[in-house]
Structure formats: structure tokens, C-alpha cells
Amino acid sequence: MQRGVADCFKQQHKLNDDDMSDLEKRAENFTQPQEYKDQGLYPFFRVIESGQDAEVQMAGRKVSMFGSNSYLGLTSHPKVKEAAIAAIKKYGTGTAGSRFLNGTLDIHVELEHRLARFVNKEAALVFSTGFQSNLGAVPTVVGRNDTAIIDEQSHASIIDATRLSFGRILKYRHNDMESLEKVLKNLDENKNGSLKLIVTDGLFSMEGDVAHVDKIAQLAKKYNTSVMIDDAHGIGVLGDNGKGTVNHFGLDGEVEMIVGTFSKSLASIGGFIAGSKGLINYLQHNARSLIFSASLPPASAASVIAALDIIESKNGLVEKLWENTHHAKKRFTELGMDIGDSETPIIPIYIRDNTKAFIISKILLEKGVFINPVITPAVRPEDSLLRFALMATHSIPQIDEAIDKIYAAGKEIGIY
Ligand SMILES: Cc1ncc(COP(=O)(O)O)c(C=O)c1O
């Protein structure tokens, strides 16, 4: 095995184990990434030298991108880029403060109105990332005598948000409505103003399945429970012209809190929570990840407004994304590939072996296709997969070529 970077560093600086602090020793003992690097299989932090498009440049050559969350391909849309540049010219590059104090710009407020209208809610509140939106929402709403009931496969930001809450946290089996009902049934009636909140992703980011928001809303009503849907991946993809998972089920009025992010279809970074005016006022004055963190940079706010302009102009991007999705799904099915139950532009190609998932993504990169392996602990070892993510800006020949290459690589390592 080759020597790792840490070994070289130790030798150069003439360090031995006794010179290291406990913290440094602990870091030193974390060797798994280096083991994959030594085998030439390490698939993370891969460097891209161009914009996040359907085709990117890596190590000076063109690579087809099937690992992006830019579902509508708007990060390099000329109007989005122009809006970001204009915002920098007008406002500069940062806000140097929290929304609560000196960091609220007129474009933050404009963006909040636009987002509220987009998801059919009274009001919205913009955070600096989607992750922070969840960190702001859950601990603020779920206090000491309250209960959050979450899908066991919720995104890490939901899990971490529950860890910040002083309330009770319960989990139900992934997208399993019987399991959810069992949890709800065992809970006491809301006493002394305590509340219960069901939290789940709308569209699950790794396996592409959609939360049963209709059944969740029914159960919520039956057991006097509130609902929060984190629609990071559903906004721009599902619902009427990309209005999201809740809209897809026609339940805009039933779900109290919708969380979204700008880092997927909305071409930037940042996040939001939408709900009633009262709820947004409550979050504005209590959500610590909002109050104690600087606000969204002006270029990001302007990019999202421009992205919304494009989506609302109904220029066919959402339809093209779905056309690509149906085409890809049909091809995978014809080839007999194991793609689970995905109903969306996120298609899991099950490899069911961590090392093979790494090997196949390496082979594919050599053949000019970028695709992310998803392994333990993100999924169980027997569920490891390649996450094939479609964009509206992929062409059908590009999709076909990628699928042929994935199939050929799978054959090469004995999966097909
Ligand atoms: C469901 C979900 N929620 C929240 C986030 C965090 O979003 P952001 O990248 O804006 O921090 C992600 C990002 O992957 C996500 O998938």
C-alpha cells in the first residue's frame, strides 16, 4: 500500500506518535479515505473546472454530468448569471450581518414574496442554506413538551435539526404509513398546548421516491398533528410547473410548513421556509440559525428571483425534465437494470456492493460520465447504488450514451 499524505507529513516534519495530540492521533487513525485513494477508487471531492451544466470539464476534458442537483439546468442560464452580476454591482458581495439586524435587503423581501406565492403560502423566510432552514425550523417549533415524528431516512439536516430540539424525537419506517400511524396512535393527546410535528423529505434525494404526503396529511388530521415537508428536491421538479411535492398532491392548504433550498432547481445556494404569516413571524424572532448567522448574499437572492422568473414563464423546462426522465426510465427497464421504485428524475441504479459502486463510478468517469456512488452509511450496504440524476438540459442522445456506458461498465464488472 502507498504511504498516505499524513505519513509523508509526519516524516517531513520529523513527527512521531508521541509528538501528536490526542486529536491529531484520532484524525491520523481515520484511514478509510486513504485506503480507497491507494486503490485508485476514491470518488469524492472530484474537481470540476467549469459551470454545473449537463456537460462539465474535468482534467481538461468534457464529461457528461449525471450527478448534479441542478434539475432545471439554471445555474448557467444567461438571465440568472446577469441577475447575479447586476446584484453584485448594486449591493456588493456580502451583507455583513444577520437578517435580524443589518442584513435584510430589499431583494430578500422581494424573494420571500415570490417564494410564498410560488408555493401558495402566506409568507416565507429566507435562510442562508437549506440545511440552516431545517436547523431553524425544527428546534424552534418542537420545544420541550413537544414531539417530532420523522421518517427514518430523513435528510441529515432534518436529523441534526431534531438533535438541536429539546422535544421528544420519534422515527417511523421509511415512507411506511402503517408505521407512522402506529407511532401517532401511541402518543398522548396534545396536553397543555404541547404539539406534534411530522417531518419528512418530500422527494427523497437518494432513491427518488416521493413521500405519501396525501396519507401523511390524513393521518395528521386524524391525530391532531402538524406537518413539515422538506421539499429540497421536489421544488422545480414535481407539482404544477415545479411548485413542489405538496402541490403535486393538491395539499397546499394542509401542510403547515414547506422548506425548500436554492441549491437544487433554483440555481444558487440558500433556503426558505414557507407558511402562515404567524408562523413566519414566530420563526423570524426565534430561529437561531437565522438570527445568529449572516444573511444570503445579494447575488444568490437575485439568482433565485431570476430562476423563478424563468420557471414561471412556463418555458417548458419542467416538461423537458420529465420527458428525459420517462425516456431514461424506459431505457433502464428495457435493459433489465435494477432501478427500484423511483418515480422522479433521481434514478437509483442499484449495485448492492460498496466497492463495486466505487469501481463502476471510476470506470464511468474514465468513459466520460460523472455519476455519484451512494454507499454505507448513506444507504445499507446491500442498497449501495449509483445516483443517476437527470437535468432538463440533457439531450436524449446524451442520456442514451450514458445509459449504454453504465450498462457496459456493469457488464465489465459482472453486474449484468
Ligand atoms: C432534503 C434536503 N434538505 C436540505 C438539504 C440542504 O440543502 P442546502 O444544500 O441548501 O444546505 C438538502 C441537500 O442536499 C436536502 O437534500
Tab-separated table of C-alpha atoms and ligand atoms in Angstrom:
chain	number	residue	atom	x	y	z
A	1	MET	CA	0.000	0.000	0.000
A	2	GLN	CA	1.279	3.525	-0.802
A	3	ARG	CA	2.117	5.793	2.075
A	4	GLY	CA	-0.631	8.263	2.907
A	5	VAL	CA	-0.339	12.060	2.900
A	6	ALA	CA	-0.300	12.042	6.709
A	7	ASP	CA	2.687	9.639	6.786
A	8	CYS	CA	4.637	11.889	4.405
A	9	PHE	CA	3.773	14.933	6.525
A	10	LYS	CA	4.941	13.178	9.682
A	11	GLN	CA	8.216	12.180	8.064
A	12	GLN	CA	8.876	15.667	6.617
A	13	HIS	CA	8.233	17.280	9.955
A	14	LYS	CA	10.053	14.519	11.848
A	15	LEU	CA	6.984	13.805	13.941
A	16	ASN	CA	6.403	10.577	15.771
A	17	ASP	CA	3.230	9.478	17.532
A	18	ASP	CA	4.358	10.990	20.845
A	19	ASP	CA	4.524	14.460	19.276
A	20	MET	CA	0.854	14.313	18.312
A	21	SER	CA	-2.073	15.471	20.404
A	22	ASP	CA	-4.970	13.097	21.047
A	23	LEU	CA	-6.966	14.988	18.450
A	24	GLU	CA	-4.239	14.605	15.835
A	25	LYS	CA	-3.892	10.896	16.674
A	26	ARG	CA	-7.607	10.397	16.265
A	27	ALA	CA	-7.531	12.102	12.866
A	28	GLU	CA	-4.456	10.051	11.941
A	29	ASN	CA	-6.332	6.835	12.683
A	30	PHE	CA	-9.116	7.770	10.260
A	31	THR	CA	-7.630	5.930	7.302
A	32	GLN	CA	-10.576	4.763	5.197
A	33	PRO	CA	-10.483	7.552	2.576
A	34	GLN	CA	-6.753	6.985	2.097
A	35	GLU	CA	-7.328	3.256	1.639
A	36	TYR	CA	-9.732	3.979	-1.243
A	37	LYS	CA	-7.282	6.557	-2.669
A	38	ASP	CA	-4.491	3.964	-2.556
A	39	GLN	CA	-6.685	1.654	-4.641
A	40	GLY	CA	-7.484	4.497	-7.069
A	41	LEU	CA	-11.192	4.222	-6.212
A	42	TYR	CA	-11.843	7.331	-4.106
A	43	PRO	CA	-14.862	9.052	-5.706
A	44	PHE	CA	-15.321	12.223	-3.626
A	45	PHE	CA	-14.191	15.859	-3.941
A	46	ARG	CA	-13.685	15.351	-7.684
A	47	VAL	CA	-12.626	18.635	-9.246
A	48	ILE	CA	-14.763	20.326	-11.917
A	49	GLU	CA	-13.273	23.140	-13.976
A	50	SER	CA	-16.482	24.552	-15.499
A	51	GLY	CA	-20.055	25.513	-14.656
A	52	GLN	CA	-22.541	22.941	-13.351
A	53	ASP	CA	-24.017	22.029	-16.742
A	54	ALA	CA	-25.220	18.873	-18.469
A	55	GLU	CA	-21.638	18.631	-19.667
A	56	VAL	CA	-18.727	19.734	-17.465
A	57	GLN	CA	-14.984	19.957	-17.857
A	58	MET	CA	-12.757	17.752	-15.698
A	59	ALA	CA	-8.968	17.441	-16.071
A	60	GLY	CA	-9.267	19.348	-19.338
A	61	ARG	CA	-11.824	17.042	-20.948
A	62	LYS	CA	-15.584	17.040	-21.445
A	63	VAL	CA	-17.618	14.806	-19.146
A	64	SER	CA	-21.389	14.186	-19.186
A	65	MET	CA	-22.808	15.244	-15.822
A	66	PHE	CA	-25.355	12.837	-14.315
A	67	GLY	CA	-24.606	13.691	-10.695
A	68	SER	CA	-25.970	17.209	-10.388
A	69	ASN	CA	-28.944	18.551	-8.425
A	70	SER	CA	-29.405	21.367	-10.926
A	71	TYR	CA	-32.509	19.620	-12.256
A	72	LEU	CA	-33.602	22.518	-14.457
A	73	GLY	CA	-30.057	23.388	-15.556
A	74	LEU	CA	-30.468	27.014	-14.480
A	75	THR	CA	-27.117	27.646	-12.753
A	76	SER	CA	-25.594	28.820	-16.008
A	77	HIS	CA	-28.688	30.349	-17.616
A	78	PRO	CA	-27.643	33.757	-19.046
A	79	LYS	CA	-30.511	35.581	-17.277
A	80	VAL	CA	-29.597	34.045	-13.914
A	81	LYS	CA	-25.934	34.958	-14.345
A	82	GLU	CA	-26.816	38.513	-15.444
A	83	ALA	CA	-29.064	38.957	-12.386
A	84	ALA	CA	-26.259	37.819	-10.062
A	85	ILE	CA	-23.768	40.197	-11.683
A	86	ALA	CA	-26.212	43.105	-11.512
A	87	ALA	CA	-26.846	42.389	-7.811
A	88	ILE	CA	-23.128	42.400	-7.052
A	89	LYS	CA	-22.792	45.715	-8.879
A	90	LYS	CA	-25.646	47.209	-6.866
A	91	TYR	CA	-25.183	45.641	-3.402
A	92	GLY	CA	-21.615	44.276	-3.332
A	93	THR	CA	-20.673	40.730	-2.446
A	94	GLY	CA	-21.976	40.217	1.080
A	95	THR	CA	-24.424	41.540	3.642
A	96	ALA	CA	-22.076	41.575	6.648
A	97	GLY	CA	-24.867	40.807	9.053
A	98	SER	CA	-27.849	38.748	10.066
A	99	ARG	CA	-31.321	39.290	8.664
A	100	PHE	CA	-32.334	40.263	12.198
A	101	LEU	CA	-30.008	43.266	12.311
A	102	ASN	CA	-28.290	44.931	9.351
A	103	GLY	CA	-28.557	42.075	6.808
A	104	THR	CA	-32.069	42.434	5.332
A	105	LEU	CA	-32.006	43.767	1.768
A	106	ASP	CA	-34.988	44.718	-0.356
A	107	ILE	CA	-34.233	41.742	-2.608
A	108	HIS	CA	-34.525	39.333	0.359
A	109	VAL	CA	-38.006	40.682	0.995
A	110	GLU	CA	-38.905	40.540	-2.714
A	111	LEU	CA	-37.634	36.952	-2.866
A	112	GLU	CA	-39.737	35.991	0.151
A	113	HIS	CA	-42.875	37.331	-1.515
A	114	ARG	CA	-42.052	35.458	-4.698
A	115	LEU	CA	-41.408	32.184	-2.860
A	116	ALA	CA	-44.583	32.447	-0.775
A	117	ARG	CA	-46.598	32.985	-3.958
A	118	PHE	CA	-44.802	30.143	-5.734
A	119	VAL	CA	-45.721	27.558	-3.093
A	120	ASN	CA	-49.141	29.083	-2.303
A	121	LYS	CA	-48.384	30.148	1.254
A	122	GLU	CA	-48.999	33.457	3.019
A	123	ALA	CA	-45.370	34.172	3.790
A	124	ALA	CA	-41.813	32.876	3.509
A	125	LEU	CA	-38.492	33.368	5.258
A	126	VAL	CA	-35.132	33.057	3.502
A	127	PHE	CA	-32.141	31.376	5.204
A	128	SER	CA	-28.525	31.208	4.038
A	129	THR	CA	-28.679	27.472	3.268
A	130	GLY	CA	-31.303	24.756	3.092
A	131	PHE	CA	-29.512	22.980	5.941
A	132	GLN	CA	-29.896	26.087	8.117
A	133	SER	CA	-33.590	26.314	7.225
A	134	ASN	CA	-34.174	22.922	8.843
A	135	LEU	CA	-31.912	23.811	11.771
A	136	GLY	CA	-34.025	26.933	12.209
A	137	ALA	CA	-37.428	25.309	11.801
A	138	VAL	CA	-37.443	22.140	13.878
A	139	PRO	CA	-35.913	23.240	17.225
A	140	THR	CA	-37.922	26.457	17.143
A	141	VAL	CA	-41.222	24.699	16.618
A	142	VAL	CA	-40.599	21.485	18.592
A	143	GLY	CA	-39.994	22.606	22.172
A	144	ARG	CA	-39.550	20.805	25.485
A	145	ASN	CA	-43.010	19.243	25.746
A	146	ASP	CA	-43.466	18.622	22.035
A	147	THR	CA	-42.786	15.673	19.722
A	148	ALA	CA	-41.260	15.451	16.244
A	149	ILE	CA	-42.096	12.326	14.270
A	150	ILE	CA	-39.691	11.875	11.378
A	151	ASP	CA	-39.122	9.445	8.508
A	152	GLU	CA	-36.121	7.264	9.431
A	153	GLN	CA	-34.457	8.160	6.112
A	154	SER	CA	-34.817	11.902	6.516
A	155	HIS	CA	-32.024	14.112	5.217
A	156	ALA	CA	-29.088	14.720	7.586
A	157	SER	CA	-30.195	18.321	8.104
A	158	ILE	CA	-33.547	17.127	9.493
A	159	ILE	CA	-31.823	14.616	11.768
A	160	ASP	CA	-29.392	17.284	13.007
A	161	ALA	CA	-32.273	19.717	13.477
A	162	THR	CA	-34.007	17.202	15.750
A	163	ARG	CA	-30.780	16.870	17.748
A	164	LEU	CA	-30.990	20.587	18.499
A	165	SER	CA	-34.558	20.301	19.680
A	166	PHE	CA	-35.438	19.859	23.356
A	167	GLY	CA	-38.517	17.880	22.351
A	168	ARG	CA	-39.091	14.147	22.021
A	169	ILE	CA	-37.994	12.668	18.666
A	170	LEU	CA	-39.640	9.541	17.236
A	171	LYS	CA	-38.998	7.819	13.923
A	172	TYR	CA	-41.228	5.830	11.588
A	173	ARG	CA	-40.118	3.317	8.953
A	174	HIS	CA	-39.229	4.850	5.620
A	175	ASN	CA	-42.364	6.093	3.844
A	176	ASP	CA	-44.374	3.450	5.718
A	177	MET	CA	-47.764	4.857	6.637
A	178	GLU	CA	-48.701	1.937	8.909
A	179	SER	CA	-45.552	2.570	10.892
A	180	LEU	CA	-46.351	6.302	11.061
A	181	GLU	CA	-49.871	5.593	12.274
A	182	LYS	CA	-48.538	3.219	14.935
A	183	VAL	CA	-46.248	5.964	16.269
A	184	LEU	CA	-49.065	8.536	16.243
A	185	LYS	CA	-51.510	6.170	17.931
A	186	ASN	CA	-49.127	5.600	20.827
A	187	LEU	CA	-48.743	9.304	21.519
A	188	ASP	CA	-50.786	11.096	24.134
A	189	GLU	CA	-53.357	13.663	23.174
A	190	ASN	CA	-51.733	17.105	22.915
A	191	LYS	CA	-51.761	18.233	26.539
A	192	ASN	CA	-51.217	21.739	27.901
A	193	GLY	CA	-50.618	23.204	24.465
A	194	SER	CA	-47.910	20.651	23.526
A	195	LEU	CA	-47.699	19.851	19.844
A	196	LYS	CA	-46.717	17.087	17.466
A	197	LEU	CA	-44.962	17.667	14.140
A	198	ILE	CA	-44.441	15.135	11.352
A	199	VAL	CA	-41.297	15.946	9.349
A	200	THR	CA	-40.211	14.281	6.130
A	201	ASP	CA	-38.445	14.936	2.860
A	202	GLY	CA	-40.962	15.459	0.021
A	203	LEU	CA	-38.865	13.805	-2.668
A	204	PHE	CA	-36.166	11.561	-1.198
A	205	SER	CA	-32.785	12.606	-2.504
A	206	MET	CA	-31.021	9.272	-2.926
A	207	GLU	CA	-33.666	6.837	-4.109
A	208	GLY	CA	-36.002	9.267	-5.871
A	209	ASP	CA	-39.185	8.085	-4.149
A	210	VAL	CA	-41.906	10.529	-3.126
A	211	ALA	CA	-43.325	10.860	0.413
A	212	HIS	CA	-47.006	9.852	0.683
A	213	VAL	CA	-47.972	13.417	1.542
A	214	ASP	CA	-51.675	12.671	0.956
A	215	LYS	CA	-51.715	9.891	3.570
A	216	ILE	CA	-49.459	11.875	5.895
A	217	ALA	CA	-51.930	14.781	5.755
A	218	GLN	CA	-54.847	12.408	6.500
A	219	LEU	CA	-53.046	10.915	9.491
A	220	ALA	CA	-52.016	14.357	10.685
A	221	LYS	CA	-55.649	15.420	10.692
A	222	LYS	CA	-56.781	12.246	12.469
A	223	TYR	CA	-54.157	12.595	15.221
A	224	ASN	CA	-54.157	16.395	15.535
A	225	THR	CA	-50.586	16.735	14.270
A	226	SER	CA	-48.816	19.400	12.192
A	227	VAL	CA	-46.760	18.634	9.068
A	228	MET	CA	-43.479	19.977	7.723
A	229	ILE	CA	-42.286	18.878	4.278
A	230	ASP	CA	-38.658	19.470	3.320
A	231	ASP	CA	-39.028	19.818	-0.434
A	232	ALA	CA	-35.395	20.489	-1.325
A	233	HIS	CA	-35.600	18.117	-4.307
A	234	GLY	CA	-39.308	18.465	-5.150
A	235	ILE	CA	-39.312	22.206	-5.865
A	236	GLY	CA	-38.796	22.741	-9.605
A	237	VAL	CA	-39.497	19.070	-10.283
A	238	LEU	CA	-42.920	17.966	-9.005
A	239	GLY	CA	-46.296	19.720	-8.993
A	240	ASP	CA	-47.789	22.293	-11.315
A	241	ASN	CA	-44.812	23.805	-13.159
A	242	GLY	CA	-42.419	22.732	-10.404
A	243	LYS	CA	-44.358	24.067	-7.396
A	244	GLY	CA	-43.267	21.024	-5.420
A	245	THR	CA	-44.417	17.812	-3.784
A	246	VAL	CA	-47.176	19.357	-1.656
A	247	ASN	CA	-48.682	20.983	-4.751
A	248	HIS	CA	-48.325	17.659	-6.625
A	249	PHE	CA	-50.771	16.181	-4.092
A	250	GLY	CA	-53.008	19.284	-4.195
A	251	LEU	CA	-52.435	19.835	-0.464
A	252	ASP	CA	-51.099	23.401	-0.311
A	253	GLY	CA	-53.594	24.250	2.436
A	254	GLU	CA	-52.983	21.111	4.540
A	255	VAL	CA	-49.232	21.249	5.136
A	256	GLU	CA	-48.284	23.997	7.600
A	257	MET	CA	-44.606	24.276	6.762
A	258	ILE	CA	-42.789	23.837	3.461
A	259	VAL	CA	-38.990	24.005	3.445
A	260	GLY	CA	-37.051	24.476	0.240
A	261	THR	CA	-33.499	25.030	-0.889
A	262	PHE	CA	-31.975	27.110	-3.675
A	263	SER	CA	-29.115	24.653	-4.218
A	264	LYS	CA	-31.053	22.300	-6.498
A	265	SER	CA	-33.513	23.623	-9.119
A	266	LEU	CA	-33.249	27.245	-8.019
A	267	ALA	CA	-29.698	27.738	-9.266
A	268	SER	CA	-27.940	29.109	-6.218
A	269	ILE	CA	-27.465	28.473	-2.510
A	270	GLY	CA	-29.808	29.309	0.355
A	271	GLY	CA	-33.096	28.008	1.639
A	272	PHE	CA	-36.549	29.033	2.795
A	273	ILE	CA	-39.475	28.140	4.998
A	274	ALA	CA	-42.990	28.990	3.846
A	275	GLY	CA	-46.128	29.005	5.974
A	276	SER	CA	-48.697	31.260	7.587
A	277	LYS	CA	-47.809	34.868	8.449
A	278	GLY	CA	-47.932	33.989	12.145
A	279	LEU	CA	-45.559	31.057	11.727
A	280	ILE	CA	-43.065	33.127	9.739
A	281	ASN	CA	-43.194	35.903	12.343
A	282	TYR	CA	-42.529	33.289	15.058
A	283	LEU	CA	-39.529	31.897	13.151
A	284	GLN	CA	-38.182	35.378	12.356
A	285	HIS	CA	-37.860	36.062	16.068
A	286	ASN	CA	-36.828	32.623	17.339
A	287	ALA	CA	-34.904	30.649	14.683
A	288	ARG	CA	-31.306	30.741	15.879
A	289	SER	CA	-29.762	29.699	12.540
A	290	LEU	CA	-31.409	32.801	11.046
A	291	ILE	CA	-30.766	35.283	13.814
A	292	PHE	CA	-27.159	34.299	14.560
A	293	SER	CA	-25.863	33.832	11.019
A	294	ALA	CA	-25.238	36.302	8.187
A	295	SER	CA	-27.906	36.593	5.527
A	296	LEU	CA	-27.968	35.278	1.989
A	297	PRO	CA	-25.528	37.141	-0.312
A	298	PRO	CA	-27.244	39.518	-2.761
A	299	ALA	CA	-26.040	37.614	-5.847
A	300	SER	CA	-27.726	34.462	-4.549
A	301	ALA	CA	-31.022	36.225	-3.797
A	302	ALA	CA	-31.041	37.810	-7.261
A	303	SER	CA	-30.203	34.477	-8.942
A	304	VAL	CA	-33.185	32.793	-7.301
A	305	ILE	CA	-35.550	35.607	-8.332
A	306	ALA	CA	-34.290	35.217	-11.923
A	307	ALA	CA	-34.672	31.427	-11.735
A	308	LEU	CA	-38.280	31.868	-10.536
A	309	ASP	CA	-38.914	34.309	-13.422
A	310	ILE	CA	-37.739	31.638	-15.861
A	311	ILE	CA	-39.741	28.825	-14.263
A	312	GLU	CA	-42.902	30.961	-14.053
A	313	SER	CA	-42.578	31.984	-17.703
A	314	LYS	CA	-43.503	28.323	-18.440
A	315	ASN	CA	-40.766	27.845	-20.979
A	316	GLY	CA	-41.062	24.066	-20.964
A	317	LEU	CA	-38.062	23.249	-18.732
A	318	VAL	CA	-40.068	21.199	-16.241
A	319	GLU	CA	-41.721	19.280	-19.103
A	320	LYS	CA	-38.316	18.617	-20.708
A	321	LEU	CA	-37.003	17.286	-17.375
A	322	TRP	CA	-39.914	14.829	-17.254
A	323	GLU	CA	-39.503	13.859	-20.916
A	324	ASN	CA	-35.873	12.997	-20.136
A	325	THR	CA	-36.943	11.118	-17.001
A	326	HIS	CA	-39.529	8.953	-18.798
A	327	HIS	CA	-37.073	8.219	-21.597
A	328	ALA	CA	-34.260	7.197	-19.217
A	329	LYS	CA	-36.554	5.041	-17.096
A	330	LYS	CA	-37.823	3.226	-20.197
A	331	ARG	CA	-34.254	2.534	-21.389
A	332	PHE	CA	-33.124	1.247	-17.973
A	333	THR	CA	-36.175	-1.001	-17.775
A	334	GLU	CA	-35.655	-2.348	-21.320
A	335	LEU	CA	-32.079	-3.235	-20.377
A	336	GLY	CA	-33.345	-5.047	-17.258
A	337	MET	CA	-31.339	-2.838	-14.892
A	338	ASP	CA	-32.281	-2.729	-11.197
A	339	ILE	CA	-33.625	0.814	-10.628
A	340	GLY	CA	-36.053	0.316	-7.734
A	341	ASP	CA	-39.255	2.339	-7.484
A	342	SER	CA	-38.108	5.827	-8.399
A	343	GLU	CA	-40.857	7.985	-9.898
A	344	THR	CA	-38.690	11.030	-10.472
A	345	PRO	CA	-35.558	12.444	-12.206
A	346	ILE	CA	-33.456	10.869	-9.425
A	347	ILE	CA	-32.994	7.274	-10.562
A	348	PRO	CA	-31.106	4.856	-8.285
A	349	ILE	CA	-29.136	2.218	-10.186
A	350	TYR	CA	-28.673	-0.488	-7.568
A	351	ILE	CA	-25.205	-2.019	-7.431
A	352	ARG	CA	-25.689	-3.571	-3.977
A	353	ASP	CA	-21.972	-3.627	-3.120
A	354	ASN	CA	-19.977	-0.640	-1.821
A	355	THR	CA	-16.669	-1.412	-3.563
A	356	LYS	CA	-18.361	-2.276	-6.872
A	357	ALA	CA	-20.230	1.050	-6.699
A	358	PHE	CA	-16.854	2.824	-6.415
A	359	ILE	CA	-15.299	0.724	-9.198
A	360	ILE	CA	-18.158	1.370	-11.620
A	361	SER	CA	-18.169	5.126	-10.997
A	362	LYS	CA	-14.415	5.171	-11.649
A	363	ILE	CA	-14.847	3.240	-14.919
A	364	LEU	CA	-17.636	5.613	-15.925
A	365	LEU	CA	-15.567	8.713	-15.274
A	366	GLU	CA	-12.838	7.260	-17.488
A	367	LYS	CA	-15.518	6.807	-20.165
A	368	GLY	CA	-16.666	10.418	-19.721
A	369	VAL	CA	-19.714	10.029	-17.435
A	370	PHE	CA	-19.886	11.635	-13.962
A	371	ILE	CA	-22.189	9.745	-11.625
A	372	ASN	CA	-22.212	9.641	-7.823
A	373	PRO	CA	-21.871	6.363	-5.920
A	374	VAL	CA	-24.030	6.222	-2.797
A	375	ILE	CA	-22.734	3.792	-0.197
A	376	THR	CA	-22.929	2.985	3.520
A	377	PRO	CA	-23.746	4.809	5.798
A	378	ALA	CA	-25.956	6.867	3.420
A	379	VAL	CA	-27.687	3.584	2.500
A	380	ARG	CA	-27.467	-0.003	3.778
A	381	PRO	CA	-24.534	-1.960	2.162
A	382	GLU	CA	-26.985	-4.140	0.233
A	383	ASP	CA	-28.643	-0.986	-1.141
A	384	SER	CA	-25.500	0.790	-2.430
A	385	LEU	CA	-26.246	2.474	-5.713
A	386	LEU	CA	-25.315	4.918	-8.425
A	387	ARG	CA	-27.478	8.026	-8.201
A	388	PHE	CA	-28.405	8.901	-11.796
A	389	ALA	CA	-29.767	12.462	-11.759
A	390	LEU	CA	-31.380	13.979	-14.827
A	391	MET	CA	-31.406	17.600	-15.909
A	392	ALA	CA	-33.777	19.398	-18.282
A	393	THR	CA	-30.718	20.381	-20.309
A	394	HIS	CA	-29.604	16.805	-21.082
A	395	SER	CA	-30.255	15.740	-24.664
A	396	ILE	CA	-31.809	12.357	-25.469
A	397	PRO	CA	-28.642	11.148	-27.319
A	398	GLN	CA	-26.540	12.189	-24.316
A	399	ILE	CA	-28.815	10.189	-21.975
A	400	ASP	CA	-28.723	7.152	-24.282
A	401	GLU	CA	-24.945	7.269	-24.499
A	402	ALA	CA	-24.609	7.467	-20.698
A	403	ILE	CA	-27.022	4.568	-20.160
A	404	ASP	CA	-25.167	2.413	-22.717
A	405	LYS	CA	-21.893	3.179	-20.936
A	406	ILE	CA	-23.348	2.355	-17.499
A	407	TYR	CA	-24.705	-0.940	-18.810
A	408	ALA	CA	-21.353	-1.794	-20.464
A	409	ALA	CA	-19.435	-0.922	-17.274
A	410	GLY	CA	-21.868	-3.056	-15.250
A	411	LYS	CA	-21.207	-5.979	-17.617
A	412	GLU	CA	-17.455	-5.419	-17.294
A	413	ILE	CA	-17.634	-5.964	-13.527
A	414	GLY	CA	-20.172	-8.771	-13.698
A	415	ILE	CA	-23.326	-6.996	-12.502
A	416	TYR	CA	-25.309	-7.562	-15.702
B	1	LIG	C1	-33.784	17.065	1.706
B	1	LIG	C2	-32.686	18.074	1.851
B	1	LIG	N1	-32.847	19.051	2.746
B	1	LIG	C3	-31.915	20.008	2.920
B	1	LIG	C4	-30.749	19.995	2.188
B	1	LIG	C5	-29.708	21.054	2.440
B	1	LIG	O1	-29.745	21.998	1.441
B	1	LIG	P1	-28.544	23.019	1.196
B	1	LIG	O2	-27.622	22.364	0.231
B	1	LIG	O3	-29.211	24.212	0.624
B	1	LIG	O4	-27.907	23.301	2.502
B	1	LIG	C6	-30.551	19.011	1.236
B	1	LIG	C7	-29.318	18.993	0.437
B	1	LIG	O5	-28.895	18.064	-0.143
B	1	LIG	C8	-31.536	18.016	1.061
B	1	LIG	O6	-31.389	17.033	0.174
